[in-house]
mmCIF file of C-alpha atoms in Angstrom:
data_model
loop_
_atom_site.group_PDB
_atom_site.id
_atom_site.type_symbol
_atom_site.label_atom_id
_atom_site.label_comp_id
_atom_site.label_asym_id
_atom_site.label_seq_id
_atom_site.Cartn_x
_atom_site.Cartn_y
_atom_site.Cartn_z
ATOM 1 C CA MET A 1 9.144 -19.389 5.520
ATOM 2 C CA ASP A 2 7.707 -21.188 2.532
ATOM 3 C CA HIS A 3 8.959 -20.869 -1.057
ATOM 4 C CA SER A 4 5.984 -20.833 -3.414
ATOM 5 C CA THR A 5 4.854 -20.110 -6.927
ATOM 6 C CA ARG A 6 3.065 -16.841 -7.515
ATOM 7 C CA ASP A 7 -0.246 -18.611 -8.112
ATOM 8 C CA ASP A 8 0.175 -20.460 -4.818
ATOM 9 C CA VAL A 9 0.744 -17.208 -2.952
ATOM 10 C CA LEU A 10 -2.288 -15.579 -4.557
ATOM 11 C CA GLY A 11 -4.413 -18.579 -3.644
ATOM 12 C CA ARG A 12 -3.188 -18.518 -0.053
ATOM 13 C CA LEU A 13 -3.837 -14.793 0.196
ATOM 14 C CA ALA A 14 -7.380 -15.295 -1.097
ATOM 15 C CA GLU A 15 -7.897 -18.042 1.493
ATOM 16 C CA ALA A 16 -6.609 -15.716 4.222
ATOM 17 C CA VAL A 17 -9.108 -13.083 3.113
ATOM 18 C CA GLY A 18 -11.877 -15.683 3.176
ATOM 19 C CA ALA A 19 -10.935 -16.706 6.705
ATOM 20 C CA VAL A 20 -11.580 -13.215 8.090
ATOM 21 C CA THR A 21 -14.873 -13.130 9.987
ATOM 22 C CA ALA A 22 -16.427 -9.694 10.302
ATOM 23 C CA ALA A 23 -19.869 -8.119 10.091
ATOM 24 C CA HIS A 24 -18.480 -5.462 7.771
ATOM 25 C CA PRO A 25 -16.339 -5.449 4.598
ATOM 26 C CA THR A 26 -12.896 -7.008 4.978
ATOM 27 C CA ARG A 27 -10.220 -4.318 4.773
ATOM 28 C CA VAL A 28 -6.953 -5.737 3.430
ATOM 29 C CA ALA A 29 -3.742 -3.684 3.619
ATOM 30 C CA ILE A 30 -0.881 -4.471 1.253
ATOM 31 C CA ASP A 31 2.050 -2.467 2.589
ATOM 32 C CA GLY A 32 5.643 -2.252 1.400
ATOM 33 C CA PRO A 33 8.338 -0.011 -0.089
ATOM 34 C CA PRO A 34 7.887 1.789 -3.415
ATOM 35 C CA ALA A 35 8.516 -0.577 -6.350
ATOM 36 C CA ALA A 36 8.312 -3.657 -4.116
ATOM 37 C CA GLY A 37 5.443 -5.037 -6.209
ATOM 38 C CA LYS A 38 2.508 -4.042 -3.990
ATOM 39 C CA THR A 39 0.245 -2.736 -6.729
ATOM 40 C CA THR A 40 0.766 -5.733 -8.985
ATOM 41 C CA LEU A 41 0.112 -8.145 -6.120
ATOM 42 C CA ALA A 42 -2.994 -6.209 -5.066
ATOM 43 C CA ASP A 43 -4.374 -6.153 -8.615
ATOM 44 C CA GLU A 44 -3.810 -9.885 -9.000
ATOM 45 C CA LEU A 45 -5.354 -10.660 -5.612
ATOM 46 C CA ALA A 46 -8.391 -8.559 -6.538
ATOM 47 C CA ASP A 47 -8.803 -10.616 -9.732
ATOM 48 C CA VAL A 48 -8.600 -13.897 -7.813
ATOM 49 C CA LEU A 49 -11.154 -12.721 -5.257
ATOM 50 C CA ARG A 50 -13.567 -11.631 -8.003
ATOM 51 C CA GLN A 51 -13.188 -15.026 -9.662
ATOM 52 C CA ARG A 52 -14.217 -16.535 -6.318
ATOM 53 C CA GLY A 53 -17.368 -14.437 -6.264
ATOM 54 C CA ARG A 54 -16.348 -11.623 -3.900
ATOM 55 C CA GLU A 55 -17.193 -7.989 -4.490
ATOM 56 C CA VAL A 56 -13.862 -6.133 -4.478
ATOM 57 C CA ILE A 57 -13.153 -2.463 -3.841
ATOM 58 C CA ARG A 58 -9.710 -1.656 -5.191
ATOM 59 C CA ALA A 59 -8.004 1.462 -3.847
ATOM 60 C CA THR A 60 -4.523 2.864 -3.238
ATOM 61 C CA ILE A 61 -2.744 5.355 -0.992
ATOM 62 C CA ASP A 62 -1.675 7.234 -4.139
ATOM 63 C CA ASP A 63 -5.236 8.579 -4.376
ATOM 64 C CA PHE A 64 -5.079 9.951 -0.819
ATOM 65 C CA VAL A 65 -2.237 12.456 -1.030
ATOM 66 C CA PHE A 66 -2.225 16.154 -0.325
ATOM 67 C CA PRO A 67 -2.001 18.645 -3.218
ATOM 68 C CA ARG A 68 1.526 19.149 -4.492
ATOM 69 C CA ALA A 69 1.798 22.643 -2.959
ATOM 70 C CA ARG A 70 1.306 21.072 0.478
ATOM 71 C CA ARG A 71 3.407 17.919 0.038
ATOM 72 C CA TYR A 72 6.907 19.403 -0.046
ATOM 73 C CA PRO A 73 7.373 21.927 2.791
ATOM 74 C CA ARG A 74 10.674 20.201 3.655
ATOM 75 C CA GLY A 75 11.801 19.900 0.018
ATOM 76 C CA GLU A 76 11.123 17.513 -2.834
ATOM 77 C CA TYR A 77 13.780 15.005 -1.722
ATOM 78 C CA SER A 78 13.104 15.078 2.005
ATOM 79 C CA ALA A 79 12.723 11.634 3.558
ATOM 80 C CA GLU A 80 10.906 13.149 6.560
ATOM 81 C CA GLY A 81 8.542 14.902 4.180
ATOM 82 C CA CYS A 82 7.828 11.622 2.425
ATOM 83 C CA TYR A 83 6.609 10.108 5.686
ATOM 84 C CA PHE A 84 4.983 13.085 7.411
ATOM 85 C CA ASP A 85 3.694 15.409 4.684
ATOM 86 C CA THR A 86 2.483 13.269 1.779
ATOM 87 C CA HIS A 87 -0.706 11.405 2.651
ATOM 88 C CA ASP A 88 -4.101 12.586 3.867
ATOM 89 C CA HIS A 89 -4.848 9.926 6.461
ATOM 90 C CA ASP A 90 -7.774 11.846 7.947
ATOM 91 C CA ALA A 91 -9.546 11.785 4.580
ATOM 92 C CA LEU A 92 -8.659 8.132 4.041
ATOM 93 C CA ASN A 93 -10.190 7.147 7.361
ATOM 94 C CA ARG A 94 -13.188 9.417 6.929
ATOM 95 C CA VAL A 95 -14.324 8.456 3.423
ATOM 96 C CA LEU A 96 -13.088 4.859 3.078
ATOM 97 C CA LEU A 97 -11.726 2.916 6.037
ATOM 98 C CA ASP A 98 -14.174 3.974 8.754
ATOM 99 C CA PRO A 99 -17.325 3.638 6.601
ATOM 100 C CA LEU A 100 -16.246 0.088 5.737
ATOM 101 C CA GLY A 101 -15.325 -0.756 9.328
ATOM 102 C CA PRO A 102 -17.248 -1.702 12.481
ATOM 103 C CA GLY A 103 -20.330 0.473 12.845
ATOM 104 C CA GLY A 104 -19.792 2.081 9.446
ATOM 105 C CA ASP A 105 -22.619 2.661 6.976
ATOM 106 C CA ARG A 106 -20.603 1.107 4.086
ATOM 107 C CA ARG A 107 -21.028 4.299 2.024
ATOM 108 C CA PHE A 108 -17.562 5.134 0.738
ATOM 109 C CA GLN A 109 -15.428 7.026 -1.752
ATOM 110 C CA HIS A 110 -12.359 5.301 -3.176
ATOM 111 C CA ALA A 111 -10.242 8.441 -3.805
ATOM 112 C CA VAL A 112 -9.890 12.120 -2.916
ATOM 113 C CA TYR A 113 -7.081 13.277 -5.212
ATOM 114 C CA ASP A 114 -5.777 12.858 -8.763
ATOM 115 C CA ARG A 115 -2.016 12.958 -8.394
ATOM 116 C CA ALA A 116 -1.262 13.210 -12.122
ATOM 117 C CA ALA A 117 -3.548 16.203 -12.586
ATOM 118 C CA ASP A 118 -2.833 17.685 -9.118
ATOM 119 C CA THR A 119 -6.578 18.004 -8.623
ATOM 120 C CA VAL A 120 -8.874 17.273 -5.697
ATOM 121 C CA LEU A 121 -11.474 14.597 -6.494
ATOM 122 C CA SER A 122 -14.980 13.998 -5.205
ATOM 123 C CA PRO A 123 -16.134 10.756 -6.823
ATOM 124 C CA PRO A 124 -19.685 9.505 -6.306
ATOM 125 C CA VAL A 125 -20.414 7.841 -3.000
ATOM 126 C CA GLU A 126 -20.799 4.084 -3.433
ATOM 127 C CA GLN A 127 -22.455 1.461 -1.254
ATOM 128 C CA ALA A 128 -20.462 -1.658 -0.377
ATOM 129 C CA ALA A 129 -21.951 -5.051 0.340
ATOM 130 C CA ALA A 130 -21.414 -6.343 3.863
ATOM 131 C CA ASP A 131 -19.173 -9.131 2.530
ATOM 132 C CA ALA A 132 -17.159 -6.935 0.141
ATOM 133 C CA VAL A 133 -13.361 -6.854 0.270
ATOM 134 C CA LEU A 134 -11.279 -3.696 0.181
ATOM 135 C CA VAL A 135 -7.868 -4.430 -1.337
ATOM 136 C CA PHE A 136 -5.749 -1.392 -0.512
ATOM 137 C CA ASP A 137 -2.081 -0.967 -1.390
ATOM 138 C CA GLY A 138 0.405 1.675 -0.373
ATOM 139 C CA VAL A 139 3.361 2.752 1.688
ATOM 140 C CA PHE A 140 3.402 3.227 5.468
ATOM 141 C CA LEU A 141 0.080 1.445 6.040
ATOM 142 C CA MET A 142 1.068 0.173 9.493
ATOM 143 C CA ARG A 143 1.665 3.660 10.877
ATOM 144 C CA PRO A 144 -0.295 4.580 14.032
ATOM 145 C CA GLU A 145 -2.942 6.571 12.154
ATOM 146 C CA LEU A 146 -3.973 3.498 10.156
ATOM 147 C CA VAL A 147 -2.799 0.300 11.808
ATOM 148 C CA ASP A 148 -6.052 -0.516 13.632
ATOM 149 C CA ARG A 149 -8.207 -0.023 10.528
ATOM 150 C CA TRP A 150 -7.120 -3.245 8.796
ATOM 151 C CA ASP A 151 -8.701 -6.689 9.113
ATOM 152 C CA LEU A 152 -5.859 -8.434 7.259
ATOM 153 C CA ARG A 153 -2.345 -7.010 7.039
ATOM 154 C CA VAL A 154 0.160 -8.008 4.356
ATOM 155 C CA PHE A 155 3.689 -6.690 3.880
ATOM 156 C CA VAL A 156 5.475 -7.038 0.537
ATOM 157 C CA SER A 157 9.173 -7.215 1.330
ATOM 158 C CA THR A 158 11.919 -6.554 -1.212
ATOM 159 C CA GLU A 159 15.577 -5.659 -0.830
ATOM 160 C CA LEU A 160 15.595 -1.849 -0.956
ATOM 161 C CA ASP A 161 18.436 -1.594 -3.461
ATOM 162 C CA ARG A 162 16.477 -3.849 -5.791
ATOM 163 C CA THR A 163 13.557 -1.399 -5.770
ATOM 164 C CA VAL A 164 15.818 1.220 -7.373
ATOM 165 C CA ASP A 165 16.442 -0.973 -10.417
ATOM 166 C CA ARG A 166 12.740 -1.775 -10.686
ATOM 167 C CA ALA A 167 11.847 1.903 -10.447
ATOM 168 C CA VAL A 168 14.302 2.834 -13.188
ATOM 169 C CA ILE A 169 12.634 0.317 -15.516
ATOM 170 C CA ARG A 170 9.123 1.357 -14.485
ATOM 171 C CA GLU A 171 9.706 5.078 -14.914
ATOM 172 C CA ARG A 172 12.081 5.143 -17.881
ATOM 173 C CA GLY A 173 9.406 6.719 -20.075
ATOM 174 C CA VAL A 174 8.994 9.761 -17.821
ATOM 175 C CA SER A 175 12.206 10.154 -15.800
ATOM 176 C CA SER A 176 15.917 9.693 -16.380
ATOM 177 C CA ARG A 177 17.854 7.064 -14.452
ATOM 178 C CA ALA A 178 19.650 9.828 -12.518
ATOM 179 C CA GLU A 179 16.334 11.420 -11.479
ATOM 180 C CA VAL A 180 14.859 8.119 -10.346
ATOM 181 C CA GLU A 181 17.972 7.099 -8.437
ATOM 182 C CA ARG A 182 18.149 10.424 -6.635
ATOM 183 C CA ARG A 183 14.471 10.268 -5.649
ATOM 184 C CA TRP A 184 14.834 6.710 -4.354
ATOM 185 C CA ARG A 185 18.159 7.118 -2.555
ATOM 186 C CA GLU A 186 17.458 10.499 -0.962
ATOM 187 C CA ARG A 187 13.708 10.320 -0.301
ATOM 188 C CA TYR A 188 12.068 6.914 -0.591
ATOM 189 C CA ILE A 189 14.681 4.530 0.789
ATOM 190 C CA PRO A 190 15.623 6.664 3.830
ATOM 191 C CA SER A 191 11.926 7.178 4.643
ATOM 192 C CA GLN A 192 11.385 3.420 4.537
ATOM 193 C CA GLN A 193 14.423 2.823 6.731
ATOM 194 C CA TRP A 194 13.013 5.267 9.267
ATOM 195 C CA TYR A 195 9.605 3.552 9.071
ATOM 196 C CA PHE A 196 11.184 0.134 9.623
ATOM 197 C CA ALA A 197 13.052 1.382 12.692
ATOM 198 C CA ALA A 198 10.272 3.467 14.241
ATOM 199 C CA VAL A 199 7.128 1.486 13.399
ATOM 200 C CA ARG A 200 8.484 -2.034 12.768
ATOM 201 C CA PRO A 201 5.789 -2.870 10.196
ATOM 202 C CA ALA A 202 6.850 -6.498 9.861
ATOM 203 C CA ASP A 203 5.828 -6.987 13.504
ATOM 204 C CA GLN A 204 2.360 -5.544 12.840
ATOM 205 C CA VAL A 205 1.287 -7.761 9.948
ATOM 206 C CA ASP A 206 -0.259 -11.194 9.483
ATOM 207 C CA ILE A 207 1.615 -12.197 6.329
ATOM 208 C CA ILE A 208 4.885 -11.210 4.684
ATOM 209 C CA VAL A 209 5.391 -11.871 0.984
ATOM 210 C CA HIS A 210 9.111 -11.760 0.220
ATOM 211 C CA ASN A 211 9.037 -10.535 -3.375
ATOM 212 C CA ASP A 212 12.671 -10.389 -4.481
ATOM 213 C CA GLU A 213 11.782 -13.033 -7.089
ATOM 214 C CA PRO A 214 8.204 -12.145 -8.101
ATOM 215 C CA GLN A 215 7.462 -15.455 -9.835
ATOM 216 C CA HIS A 216 8.764 -17.394 -6.832
ATOM 217 C CA PRO A 217 7.850 -15.356 -3.758
ATOM 218 C CA VAL A 218 8.444 -16.567 -0.237
ATOM 219 C CA TRP A 219 5.490 -16.771 2.154
ATOM 220 C CA GLU A 220 5.899 -16.011 5.849
ATOM 221 C CA THR A 221 3.106 -16.051 8.417
ATOM 222 C CA ARG A 222 3.491 -13.694 11.343
ATOM 223 C CA GLY A 223 1.679 -13.513 14.657
ATOM 224 C CA ARG A 224 0.617 -10.185 16.087
#
């Protein structure tokens, strides 16, 4: 493992993206627990790649969830429901990952659902360049339904208890500390623990970014 500055890690990630050789857009997964720092890292990586002249498609698993009425058959705080009932992987593969993959026509949609409005979306179909980069962040991205769709796999690792404190700060404008802690400790953390045990995502990825100290992350290269 290699202790680095944040800029160093972003530069190394951009170099890893550039090293991928494919005849289709490079699909980059940035996996990790809620509040681990995935979205921030993905946004920053997208900026670096654009500065280096790459066309970037930025998307997230949060825009590929089922409508609220379908997401909670096991209850709002169910850890099993978090893993099994939340995300529409068929739609994700159909409109984004497969079109950008081998044999795809590169015609894609970046979202199917507006979570805040609880509304299905149908954004315009876009055409990606052959050398575009999809930077995609989200939870459970190494699960069997998705694992073979990625050309570069990154896991953002953070101590799970630390994600609770980050979530409280992030959501203090919309949720009380008690609400956030209950959601994390009953739903999100147990679902991640199950994912770690059943899927072993760290064994599926190319790179782990240990993000307990975001300005001084630790870089780990993994073989798969």
